[in-house]
Coordinates of C-alpha atoms in Angstrom, one line a residue:
Chain A
M1 CA 141.6 111.8 10.0
N2 CA 142.4 108.2 10.7
S3 CA 140.5 105.1 9.7
I4 CA 138.9 104.6 13.1
R5 CA 137.1 107.9 12.7
W6 CA 135.8 107.0 9.3
R7 CA 134.6 103.7 10.7
N8 CA 132.8 105.6 13.4
I9 CA 131.1 107.6 10.8
T10 CA 129.9 104.6 8.9
T11 CA 128.7 102.9 12.1
Q12 CA 126.8 106.1 13.1
L13 CA 125.2 106.2 9.6
R14 CA 124.2 102.6 9.8
E15 CA 122.6 103.2 13.2
Q16 CA 121.0 106.6 12.2
K17 CA 119.1 105.8 9.0
I18 CA 118.2 109.5 8.9
G19 CA 121.8 110.3 8.1
I20 CA 121.7 108.2 4.9
A21 CA 118.5 110.1 4.0
A22 CA 120.3 113.4 4.6
I23 CA 123.2 112.4 2.4
A24 CA 120.8 111.1 -0.3
V25 CA 118.9 114.5 -0.3
L26 CA 122.1 116.5 -0.5
V27 CA 123.6 114.4 -3.3
L28 CA 120.3 114.6 -5.2
F29 CA 120.2 118.4 -4.9
V30 CA 123.8 118.9 -5.9
I31 CA 123.4 116.7 -9.0
A32 CA 120.1 118.3 -9.9
A33 CA 121.7 121.8 -9.5
A34 CA 124.7 120.8 -11.5
L35 CA 122.6 119.3 -14.3
A36 CA 120.2 122.2 -14.4
F37 CA 121.1 122.9 -18.0
L38 CA 119.4 119.7 -19.1
S39 CA 116.1 121.2 -18.2
K40 CA 114.0 121.7 -21.4
Y41 CA 112.9 125.2 -20.2
D42 CA 115.1 128.3 -20.0
P43 CA 114.7 129.7 -16.4
N44 CA 114.5 133.2 -17.7
Q45 CA 112.2 132.7 -20.7
I46 CA 109.1 134.8 -20.2
V47 CA 105.9 133.3 -21.6
V48 CA 103.1 135.8 -20.7
L49 CA 100.3 133.4 -21.8
D50 CA 101.5 130.7 -19.3
R51 CA 101.4 133.1 -16.3
L52 CA 100.9 131.5 -12.9
K53 CA 100.0 128.0 -14.2
P54 CA 99.7 125.5 -11.4
P55 CA 101.9 122.4 -11.5
D56 CA 100.9 119.9 -14.3
S57 CA 102.7 117.3 -16.5
N58 CA 104.2 120.0 -18.7
H59 CA 105.5 122.3 -16.0
W60 CA 106.1 120.0 -13.0
F61 CA 106.4 122.9 -10.5
G62 CA 104.0 125.2 -12.5
T63 CA 105.0 128.7 -13.7
D64 CA 105.7 132.0 -12.0
D65 CA 104.1 135.4 -12.5
Y66 CA 106.1 135.9 -15.8
G67 CA 105.2 132.4 -17.1
R68 CA 108.7 131.1 -16.5
D69 CA 109.1 127.4 -15.7
Y70 CA 109.3 127.1 -12.0
L71 CA 111.2 123.8 -12.0
A72 CA 114.0 125.3 -14.1
R73 CA 114.1 128.3 -11.8
A74 CA 114.2 126.1 -8.7
L75 CA 117.1 124.1 -10.2
Y76 CA 119.1 127.2 -11.1
G77 CA 118.1 128.9 -7.8
G78 CA 119.4 125.8 -6.0
R79 CA 122.7 126.1 -7.8
I80 CA 123.1 129.7 -6.4
S81 CA 121.8 128.8 -2.9
L82 CA 124.1 125.8 -2.6
S83 CA 127.2 127.5 -4.0
V84 CA 126.7 130.6 -1.8
G85 CA 126.3 128.3 1.3
F86 CA 129.4 126.3 0.4
L87 CA 131.7 129.2 -0.6
S88 CA 130.8 131.3 2.5
M89 CA 131.5 128.3 4.6
V90 CA 135.0 128.0 3.0
I91 CA 135.6 131.7 3.9
S92 CA 134.4 131.5 7.4
V93 CA 136.1 128.2 8.2
T94 CA 139.4 129.5 6.8
L95 CA 139.1 132.7 8.9
G96 CA 137.9 130.8 12.0
M97 CA 140.6 128.2 11.7
T98 CA 143.4 130.8 11.1
V99 CA 142.3 133.1 14.0
G100 CA 141.6 130.2 16.3
T101 CA 144.8 128.3 15.9
I102 CA 147.0 131.5 16.0
S103 CA 145.1 132.7 19.1
G104 CA 145.4 129.4 20.9
Y105 CA 148.9 128.6 19.9
F106 CA 150.6 131.9 20.4
G107 CA 148.6 133.0 23.5
G108 CA 149.6 136.2 25.3
W109 CA 148.7 139.5 23.8
V110 CA 148.0 138.0 20.3
D111 CA 145.4 135.8 21.9
N112 CA 144.0 138.7 23.9
L113 CA 143.8 141.0 20.9
L114 CA 142.1 138.4 18.6
M115 CA 139.6 137.2 21.2
R116 CA 138.6 140.7 22.1
S117 CA 138.0 141.4 18.4
V118 CA 135.9 138.3 18.3
D119 CA 133.9 139.6 21.3
V120 CA 133.3 142.9 19.6
L121 CA 132.1 141.3 16.4
M122 CA 129.8 139.0 18.3
A123 CA 128.4 141.9 20.2
I124 CA 126.9 143.5 17.1
P125 CA 123.8 141.7 15.7
S126 CA 125.5 140.2 12.7
F127 CA 122.3 139.8 10.7
F128 CA 121.6 143.5 10.7
L129 CA 125.3 144.2 9.9
M130 CA 124.9 141.9 6.9
L131 CA 121.8 143.9 5.8
I132 CA 123.7 147.1 6.1
L133 CA 126.8 145.9 4.3
N134 CA 124.7 144.5 1.5
A135 CA 123.1 147.9 1.1
Y136 CA 126.4 149.7 1.2
M137 CA 128.4 147.5 -1.2
K138 CA 128.0 146.7 -4.8
P139 CA 125.3 144.1 -5.0
G140 CA 126.2 140.8 -6.4
I141 CA 126.6 137.1 -5.5
G142 CA 130.3 137.6 -4.7
T143 CA 129.5 140.3 -2.2
I144 CA 126.9 138.1 -0.4
I145 CA 129.4 135.3 -0.2
V146 CA 132.1 137.5 1.3
I147 CA 129.7 139.2 3.7
I148 CA 128.2 136.0 5.1
G149 CA 131.7 134.4 5.3
A150 CA 133.2 137.4 6.9
L151 CA 130.6 137.7 9.6
S152 CA 130.1 134.0 10.7
W153 CA 133.6 132.8 11.5
M154 CA 133.7 134.0 15.2
G155 CA 132.0 130.9 16.7
I156 CA 134.4 128.6 14.8
A157 CA 137.4 130.7 16.0
R158 CA 136.4 130.2 19.6
I159 CA 135.9 126.5 19.3
V160 CA 139.2 126.0 17.3
R161 CA 141.1 128.1 19.9
A162 CA 139.8 126.0 22.8
E163 CA 140.8 122.8 20.9
T164 CA 144.2 124.2 20.0
L165 CA 144.9 125.0 23.7
S166 CA 144.4 121.4 24.6
V167 CA 146.2 119.9 21.6
K168 CA 149.3 122.2 21.9
E169 CA 150.2 120.6 25.3
R170 CA 150.3 117.1 23.8
E171 CA 153.7 115.4 23.7
Y172 CA 154.1 115.3 19.9
V173 CA 153.6 119.0 19.7
L174 CA 156.1 119.6 22.5
Y175 CA 158.5 117.3 20.6
A176 CA 158.0 119.2 17.4
R177 CA 158.8 122.4 19.2
V178 CA 161.9 121.0 20.9
S179 CA 163.1 119.7 17.5
G180 CA 163.1 123.3 16.3
Q181 CA 160.2 123.4 13.9
S182 CA 158.7 126.8 13.2
K183 CA 155.4 127.8 14.9
I184 CA 153.6 128.1 11.6
R185 CA 154.8 124.7 10.5
I186 CA 153.7 123.2 13.8
I187 CA 150.2 124.7 13.4
I188 CA 149.8 123.5 9.9
K189 CA 151.5 120.0 10.3
H190 CA 150.5 119.1 13.8
I191 CA 147.7 121.2 15.2
I192 CA 145.3 121.5 12.3
P193 CA 145.2 117.8 11.4
N194 CA 144.4 117.0 15.0
I195 CA 141.5 119.4 15.3
M196 CA 140.1 118.4 11.8
P197 CA 137.1 116.6 13.3
T198 CA 136.0 119.7 15.1
I199 CA 136.5 121.7 12.0
I200 CA 134.5 119.3 9.9
V201 CA 131.6 119.4 12.3
S202 CA 131.6 123.2 12.4
A203 CA 131.9 123.4 8.6
T204 CA 128.9 121.2 8.1
I205 CA 126.7 123.2 10.5
N206 CA 128.1 126.4 9.1
I207 CA 126.9 125.6 5.6
A208 CA 123.4 125.1 7.0
S209 CA 123.4 128.5 8.7
A210 CA 125.0 130.2 5.6
I211 CA 122.2 128.9 3.4
L212 CA 119.6 130.2 5.9
M213 CA 121.3 133.6 6.0
E214 CA 121.5 133.9 2.3
S215 CA 117.9 133.0 1.9
S216 CA 116.8 135.5 4.6
L217 CA 118.8 138.3 3.0
S218 CA 117.5 137.5 -0.5
F219 CA 114.0 137.2 0.9
L220 CA 114.3 140.7 2.2
G221 CA 115.4 141.8 -1.3
L222 CA 119.0 142.6 -0.1
G223 CA 120.8 139.4 -1.3
V224 CA 120.6 137.7 -4.6
K225 CA 118.9 140.0 -7.1
Q226 CA 117.4 139.8 -10.6
P227 CA 118.3 138.4 -13.1
N228 CA 119.9 135.9 -10.8
S229 CA 117.7 134.0 -8.4
S230 CA 118.1 131.8 -5.3
W231 CA 115.6 129.9 -3.3
G232 CA 115.4 132.9 -1.0
S233 CA 114.8 135.5 -3.7
M234 CA 112.1 133.2 -5.3
L235 CA 110.3 133.4 -2.0
N236 CA 110.5 137.2 -2.1
D237 CA 108.7 137.2 -5.4
A238 CA 106.3 134.5 -4.3
Q239 CA 105.1 136.4 -1.3
S240 CA 102.8 138.7 -3.4
F241 CA 101.0 135.7 -5.0
I242 CA 100.4 133.8 -1.8
S243 CA 96.7 133.5 -2.3
E244 CA 96.6 132.9 -6.1
A245 CA 99.6 130.6 -6.3
P246 CA 100.7 129.2 -3.0
Y247 CA 102.9 126.6 -4.6
L248 CA 105.3 129.4 -5.6
A249 CA 106.0 129.9 -1.9
I250 CA 105.8 126.3 -0.8
I251 CA 108.4 124.8 -3.3
P252 CA 111.5 126.9 -2.6
G253 CA 110.8 126.8 1.1
V254 CA 110.7 123.1 1.2
F255 CA 114.0 122.9 -0.7
I256 CA 115.7 125.3 1.8
L257 CA 114.3 123.4 4.7
L258 CA 115.4 120.0 3.4
T259 CA 118.9 121.2 2.6
V260 CA 119.5 122.9 5.9
L261 CA 117.9 120.0 7.8
S262 CA 120.2 117.5 6.0
F263 CA 123.3 119.5 6.8
N264 CA 122.3 119.9 10.5
F265 CA 121.6 116.1 10.7
L266 CA 125.0 115.3 9.2
G267 CA 126.8 117.8 11.4
D268 CA 125.4 116.1 14.5
I269 CA 126.2 112.6 13.2
F270 CA 129.8 113.7 12.6
R271 CA 129.9 115.1 16.1
V272 CA 128.8 111.9 17.7
A273 CA 131.1 109.9 15.4
F274 CA 134.1 112.0 16.3
E275 CA 133.6 112.2 20.1
P276 CA 132.4 108.9 21.4
K277 CA 131.6 110.7 24.7
A278 CA 128.8 112.6 22.9
N279 CA 127.3 109.2 22.1
K280 CA 125.6 108.9 25.5
R281 CA 123.5 112.0 24.9
Chain B
M1 CA 130.1 139.5 44.8
R2 CA 130.5 143.2 44.2
R3 CA 134.0 142.7 42.8
Y4 CA 132.7 140.1 40.4
I5 CA 129.9 142.5 39.2
L6 CA 132.4 145.4 38.9
R7 CA 134.8 143.3 36.8
R8 CA 132.0 142.2 34.5
V9 CA 130.8 145.7 34.0
G10 CA 134.4 146.8 33.5
Q11 CA 134.7 144.3 30.7
A12 CA 131.6 145.6 29.0
V13 CA 132.7 149.2 28.8
P14 CA 135.5 148.9 26.2
L15 CA 133.1 146.7 24.2
L16 CA 130.5 149.5 24.2
L17 CA 133.2 152.0 23.1
F18 CA 134.2 149.8 20.2
I19 CA 130.5 149.5 19.2
S20 CA 130.2 153.2 19.2
I21 CA 133.3 153.5 17.0
I22 CA 131.8 151.0 14.5
S23 CA 128.5 152.9 14.5
F24 CA 130.2 156.2 13.9
A25 CA 132.1 154.6 11.1
L26 CA 128.8 153.4 9.6
I27 CA 127.8 157.1 9.3
K28 CA 131.2 158.3 8.1
L29 CA 131.6 155.6 5.5
A30 CA 128.1 156.2 4.1
P31 CA 128.2 157.4 0.6
G32 CA 127.2 161.1 0.1
D33 CA 127.8 164.2 2.1
P34 CA 125.9 164.2 5.4
V35 CA 125.4 168.0 5.2
L36 CA 123.1 167.5 2.2
S37 CA 120.5 166.0 4.4
F38 CA 120.1 169.4 6.1
V39 CA 120.1 171.5 3.0
T40 CA 116.9 173.0 1.6
P41 CA 116.7 174.4 -2.0
N42 CA 116.8 178.1 -1.0
M43 CA 120.1 177.9 1.0
G44 CA 123.2 179.6 -0.2
A45 CA 126.8 178.3 0.0
E46 CA 127.3 180.2 3.3
D47 CA 124.4 178.4 4.9
V48 CA 125.8 175.1 3.9
E49 CA 129.1 176.1 5.4
R50 CA 127.5 177.1 8.6
I51 CA 125.7 173.8 8.9
R52 CA 129.0 172.0 8.2
Q53 CA 130.6 173.9 11.1
N54 CA 127.6 173.3 13.4
L55 CA 127.9 169.5 12.8
G56 CA 131.7 169.8 13.4
L57 CA 132.4 168.4 9.9
D58 CA 135.3 170.8 9.4
K59 CA 137.2 169.3 12.3
P60 CA 139.4 166.2 12.3
V61 CA 137.7 162.8 12.4
Y62 CA 138.5 162.1 16.1
V63 CA 137.0 165.4 17.1
Q64 CA 133.9 164.6 15.1
Y65 CA 133.7 161.2 16.8
L66 CA 134.0 162.8 20.3
L67 CA 131.3 165.4 19.4
W68 CA 129.1 162.7 18.1
L69 CA 129.7 160.6 21.2
K70 CA 128.8 163.5 23.4
N71 CA 125.5 163.9 21.6
V72 CA 124.8 160.2 21.7
L73 CA 125.4 160.1 25.5
S74 CA 123.0 162.9 26.0
G75 CA 120.4 160.9 24.0
D76 CA 120.7 162.8 20.7
L77 CA 121.2 160.4 17.8
G78 CA 120.6 163.0 15.1
Y79 CA 117.9 163.2 12.4
S80 CA 116.6 160.8 9.8
I81 CA 117.6 161.9 6.3
V82 CA 114.4 160.6 4.9
N83 CA 111.7 162.2 7.1
H84 CA 113.9 164.5 9.2
R85 CA 112.5 163.5 12.5
P86 CA 114.8 162.8 15.5
V87 CA 116.2 159.2 15.4
M88 CA 115.8 158.7 19.1
E89 CA 112.1 159.6 19.0
Q90 CA 111.4 157.2 16.1
I91 CA 113.3 154.3 17.7
L92 CA 111.7 154.9 21.1
G93 CA 108.3 155.1 19.4
R94 CA 108.9 151.6 17.9
L95 CA 110.5 150.0 20.9
P96 CA 107.3 149.0 22.8
A97 CA 106.0 146.9 19.9
T98 CA 109.3 145.1 19.6
V99 CA 109.7 144.6 23.3
G100 CA 106.2 143.3 23.6
L101 CA 106.6 140.8 20.8
M102 CA 110.0 139.6 22.0
G103 CA 109.0 139.5 25.6
A104 CA 105.9 137.4 24.9
G105 CA 108.0 135.2 22.6
L106 CA 110.7 134.7 25.1
L107 CA 108.5 134.1 28.2
L108 CA 106.3 131.6 26.4
S109 CA 109.3 129.8 24.9
L110 CA 110.8 129.3 28.4
L111 CA 107.4 128.1 29.8
I112 CA 107.1 125.6 27.0
S113 CA 110.7 124.5 26.4
I114 CA 111.7 123.8 30.0
P115 CA 109.0 121.2 30.9
L116 CA 109.0 119.8 27.4
S117 CA 112.7 119.2 27.1
M118 CA 113.0 117.9 30.7
Y119 CA 110.3 115.4 29.9
A120 CA 112.1 114.4 26.6
G121 CA 115.3 114.1 28.5
S122 CA 113.8 111.8 31.1
R123 CA 112.5 109.6 28.3
K124 CA 115.7 109.5 26.3
N125 CA 115.5 107.7 23.0
R126 CA 111.9 106.7 23.5
P127 CA 109.4 107.5 20.7
I128 CA 108.3 110.7 22.4
D129 CA 111.9 111.9 22.7
R130 CA 112.6 111.1 19.1
I131 CA 109.5 113.0 17.9
L132 CA 110.4 116.0 20.0
S133 CA 113.9 116.0 18.8
L134 CA 112.8 115.8 15.1
F135 CA 110.5 118.7 15.9
S136 CA 113.4 120.8 17.2
Y137 CA 115.7 119.8 14.3
I138 CA 113.1 121.1 11.9
G139 CA 112.7 124.3 14.1
I140 CA 116.4 125.1 13.8
S141 CA 116.4 124.4 10.0
I142 CA 113.3 126.1 8.9
P143 CA 113.7 129.6 7.4
S144 CA 111.7 131.7 9.8
F145 CA 110.3 134.0 7.1
W146 CA 109.0 131.0 5.2
F147 CA 107.4 129.5 8.3
G148 CA 105.7 132.9 8.8
I149 CA 104.5 133.0 5.2
M150 CA 103.1 129.5 5.5
L151 CA 101.3 130.5 8.7
I152 CA 99.9 133.5 6.9
Y153 CA 98.7 131.3 4.1
L154 CA 97.0 128.8 6.4
F155 CA 95.5 131.0 9.1
A156 CA 94.9 134.3 7.3
V157 CA 94.4 133.5 3.6
K158 CA 92.7 130.1 3.8
L159 CA 91.0 130.0 7.2
H160 CA 90.5 133.7 7.8
W161 CA 91.1 133.1 11.6
L162 CA 93.8 135.7 12.2
P163 CA 95.0 138.9 10.7
S164 CA 98.1 138.6 8.5
M165 CA 99.8 141.9 9.1
G166 CA 100.2 144.9 11.3
M167 CA 99.6 145.3 15.1
R168 CA 96.1 146.6 15.3
T169 CA 93.0 146.9 13.2
V170 CA 92.4 150.5 12.1
G171 CA 90.1 152.2 14.6
S172 CA 90.4 149.5 17.2
D173 CA 92.2 150.1 20.4
S174 CA 91.6 146.9 22.4
I175 CA 94.3 144.7 23.9
L176 CA 92.5 141.7 22.4
D177 CA 93.0 143.0 18.9
I178 CA 96.7 143.4 19.5
I179 CA 96.9 139.9 20.9
K180 CA 95.1 138.6 17.8
H181 CA 97.6 140.3 15.6
G182 CA 100.5 139.0 17.7
I183 CA 99.6 135.3 17.7
L184 CA 101.2 134.5 14.3
P185 CA 104.5 136.4 14.8
V186 CA 104.8 135.1 18.4
T187 CA 104.3 131.6 17.0
V188 CA 107.2 132.0 14.6
L189 CA 109.5 133.3 17.4
L190 CA 108.3 130.6 19.7
Y191 CA 109.1 127.8 17.4
M192 CA 112.6 129.1 16.7
N193 CA 113.4 129.7 20.4
V194 CA 111.9 126.5 21.7
S195 CA 113.8 124.4 19.2
V196 CA 117.1 125.9 20.2
Y197 CA 116.5 125.8 24.0
M198 CA 115.2 122.2 23.8
R199 CA 118.5 120.9 22.5
Y200 CA 120.5 122.4 25.4
I201 CA 118.0 121.7 28.2
R202 CA 117.4 118.2 27.1
S203 CA 121.0 117.2 27.1
N204 CA 121.5 119.0 30.4
T205 CA 118.6 117.0 31.9
I206 CA 120.1 113.8 30.7
S207 CA 123.5 114.5 32.3
Q208 CA 121.8 115.7 35.5
L209 CA 119.9 112.4 35.7
E210 CA 123.2 110.6 35.8
E211 CA 124.4 112.5 38.8
D212 CA 124.8 110.8 42.2
Y213 CA 122.2 113.0 43.9
V214 CA 119.5 111.7 41.6
Q215 CA 120.5 108.1 42.3
I216 CA 120.3 108.8 46.0
Q217 CA 116.8 110.3 45.6
Y218 CA 115.7 107.2 43.7
A219 CA 117.2 105.1 46.5
Y220 CA 115.1 107.0 49.0
G221 CA 112.1 106.0 47.0
S222 CA 111.3 109.2 45.2
T223 CA 109.4 108.9 41.9
T224 CA 110.7 110.2 38.6
G225 CA 108.3 113.1 38.8
T226 CA 109.6 114.3 42.2
V227 CA 113.2 113.9 41.2
L228 CA 112.7 115.9 38.0
W229 CA 110.7 118.8 39.4
K230 CA 112.2 119.1 42.9
H231 CA 115.8 118.4 42.1
V232 CA 116.8 118.3 38.5
F233 CA 114.7 121.4 37.7
K234 CA 116.9 123.7 39.8
N235 CA 120.0 122.5 38.2
V236 CA 118.6 122.8 34.7
L237 CA 117.6 126.4 35.3
L238 CA 121.2 127.5 35.6
P239 CA 122.3 126.9 32.0
V240 CA 119.0 128.4 30.8
I241 CA 120.3 131.7 31.9
T242 CA 123.4 131.3 29.7
I243 CA 121.3 130.1 26.8
L244 CA 119.2 133.2 27.1
G245 CA 122.2 135.4 27.0
M246 CA 123.6 133.4 24.1
S247 CA 120.4 133.4 22.0
L248 CA 120.0 137.2 22.2
P249 CA 121.6 137.8 18.7
E250 CA 119.2 135.3 17.1
L251 CA 116.4 136.9 19.0
I252 CA 117.3 140.3 17.5
A253 CA 117.8 139.0 14.0
G254 CA 114.6 137.0 14.4
A255 CA 112.8 140.2 15.2
F256 CA 114.1 141.9 12.1
I257 CA 112.8 139.1 9.8
T258 CA 109.6 138.3 11.7
E259 CA 108.6 141.9 12.0
S260 CA 109.1 142.5 8.3
V261 CA 107.1 139.4 7.3
F262 CA 104.2 140.4 9.5
S263 CA 104.6 144.2 9.0
W264 CA 104.9 144.5 12.8
P265 CA 105.5 148.1 13.5
G266 CA 108.6 147.6 15.7
M267 CA 112.3 148.4 15.7
G268 CA 113.1 145.6 13.3
S269 CA 110.8 146.8 10.5
L270 CA 112.0 150.4 11.1
G271 CA 115.6 149.1 10.6
I272 CA 114.8 147.2 7.4
T273 CA 113.0 150.2 5.9
A274 CA 116.0 152.3 6.9
V275 CA 118.3 149.9 5.1
Y276 CA 116.1 150.0 1.9
G277 CA 116.1 153.8 2.0
L278 CA 119.8 154.1 3.1
D279 CA 118.7 156.2 6.0
Y280 CA 122.1 156.1 7.8
P281 CA 121.2 157.9 11.0
I282 CA 118.4 155.4 11.7
I283 CA 120.6 152.5 10.7
M284 CA 123.3 153.7 13.1
G285 CA 120.9 154.3 15.9
I286 CA 119.5 150.8 15.6
T287 CA 122.9 149.2 15.4
M288 CA 123.9 151.0 18.5
L289 CA 120.8 150.2 20.4
S290 CA 120.6 146.5 19.5
S291 CA 124.3 146.1 20.2
I292 CA 123.9 147.7 23.6
M293 CA 120.9 145.4 24.3
L294 CA 123.2 142.4 23.4
V295 CA 126.0 143.5 25.6
V296 CA 123.8 144.4 28.5
G297 CA 121.8 141.2 28.1
N298 CA 125.0 139.1 28.3
L299 CA 126.1 141.1 31.3
V300 CA 122.9 140.6 33.1
A301 CA 123.1 136.9 32.3
D302 CA 126.6 136.7 33.6
I303 CA 125.8 138.5 36.8
L304 CA 122.6 136.5 37.4
Y305 CA 124.6 133.3 36.9
G306 CA 127.0 134.5 39.5
V307 CA 124.2 135.3 41.9
V308 CA 122.4 132.0 41.4
D309 CA 125.5 129.8 41.4
P310 CA 127.9 130.8 44.2
R311 CA 130.6 128.6 42.7
I312 CA 131.1 131.0 39.8
K313 CA 132.4 134.0 41.8
T314 CA 135.6 132.4 42.8
M315 CA 136.4 131.4 39.2
G316 CA 137.7 133.5 36.2

């Protein structure tokens, strides 16, 4: 990452005001989730008398069917949604980067083996596989993170491999090879830093899709489960009260939409900033 | 051409074999003894042993796999452990509902997204293009189940215009009734698909409009409309085939979620119910079938691409 690339990003952000809005939304959500403990209500405190109260000055987001403060639940839920999204991204980017660089750099049968495995994994509808694995394995947030991460790296591996193929023919890589550096060292020291832009773009968009997957799984009741809650599992509960308390369904959905939208916007802004050719589109 | 098709088919076969191994593993790794699903209370130990032998469970794993594969190839996917009906029969019974929903969604999304995104591309960065592009950003970011719930709230709960769930009203048999039930789920699929397709088709239109042949048409005095529909259109159609192949996984995942939100009686909701009930034979059957659909879909897309664009044949 050199300074020109950073300058490209700031230029892009200045041109695309929406990017600044996206960053603002994400920063706000992360801070709110981190400071969730400052909320005056306990997200799990059940107050039967306050059941299904619409939003007012006391409970800004109203209360749910157990009388729990919905704002507090949304803050803690956001903490889980955001961390699941981020951590699964770390897993899938690490896997994708490792497989992609090794496949691209080593070539030959290694490349063949790895890429055919990618083909197989991509040929099975991954969302259904996630459902199944979630049902098979011990439920828990760790399980969800691993499952989402382990089943969404294939696209990244393909992109990284293609980039590696072109970077490995550059002169400085050839020079490093001639000077006797080991293959692993070349990959870490020379290839990966040069494909960083691609990786950052993929990572940003990957968080967006990981958050969507987590929320879909939790919505179906196969992801985050009680006593924990994420925005997706809040929607699962809210579904039964759609006519009496629509705000229960609207609030978490808007949060998911804004988060995912912001990551997608940012991903595209990075893409344009990193490859000036994409600018024309 | 024949060699190209043969090679593509040849590449799909090992893929299908791998998928079958994974599906078999899903059954093998499932907790619990598969024999138990065949045992009734009045059976003795000998009966259980006989069933075990019939199922080939006393043989080594690879023999079990081959026996299983033989059954699968002859269309026998075993029995549900929840309601003991044949898996194949249940899946086939649900297939028309899913195919109808997906087919309608897919066809309408093509009809809408192609003209819309070509128009957006020809008005690059104008207000209409910006609005459409925001619309498609939201479409790829919105959780489909939430969009579905919001539609149900608005059109079924508030306005009472459309039914919120199922495929037909009890006692009614008319096509119109099915269409009425289908509007909301198809709308969800449509918005997802159109948003994805628009991004590709729009950028493709933009790059086509920069090509020399377009400039020549302008020089001959053609209007933008003629250039778009007579010339750019044909070239934009090509990548659409690839996009279709590529978007199949999302289409299948979308069906699972959308069907369960709207209780649409298709393969997706069968699959989700099976996951809840840990009904492994059904889970395996659906995994197999949807993977085969994916592989075949991609194969067809590849072959079509080769048929439509003669340049492909000579390459990889």
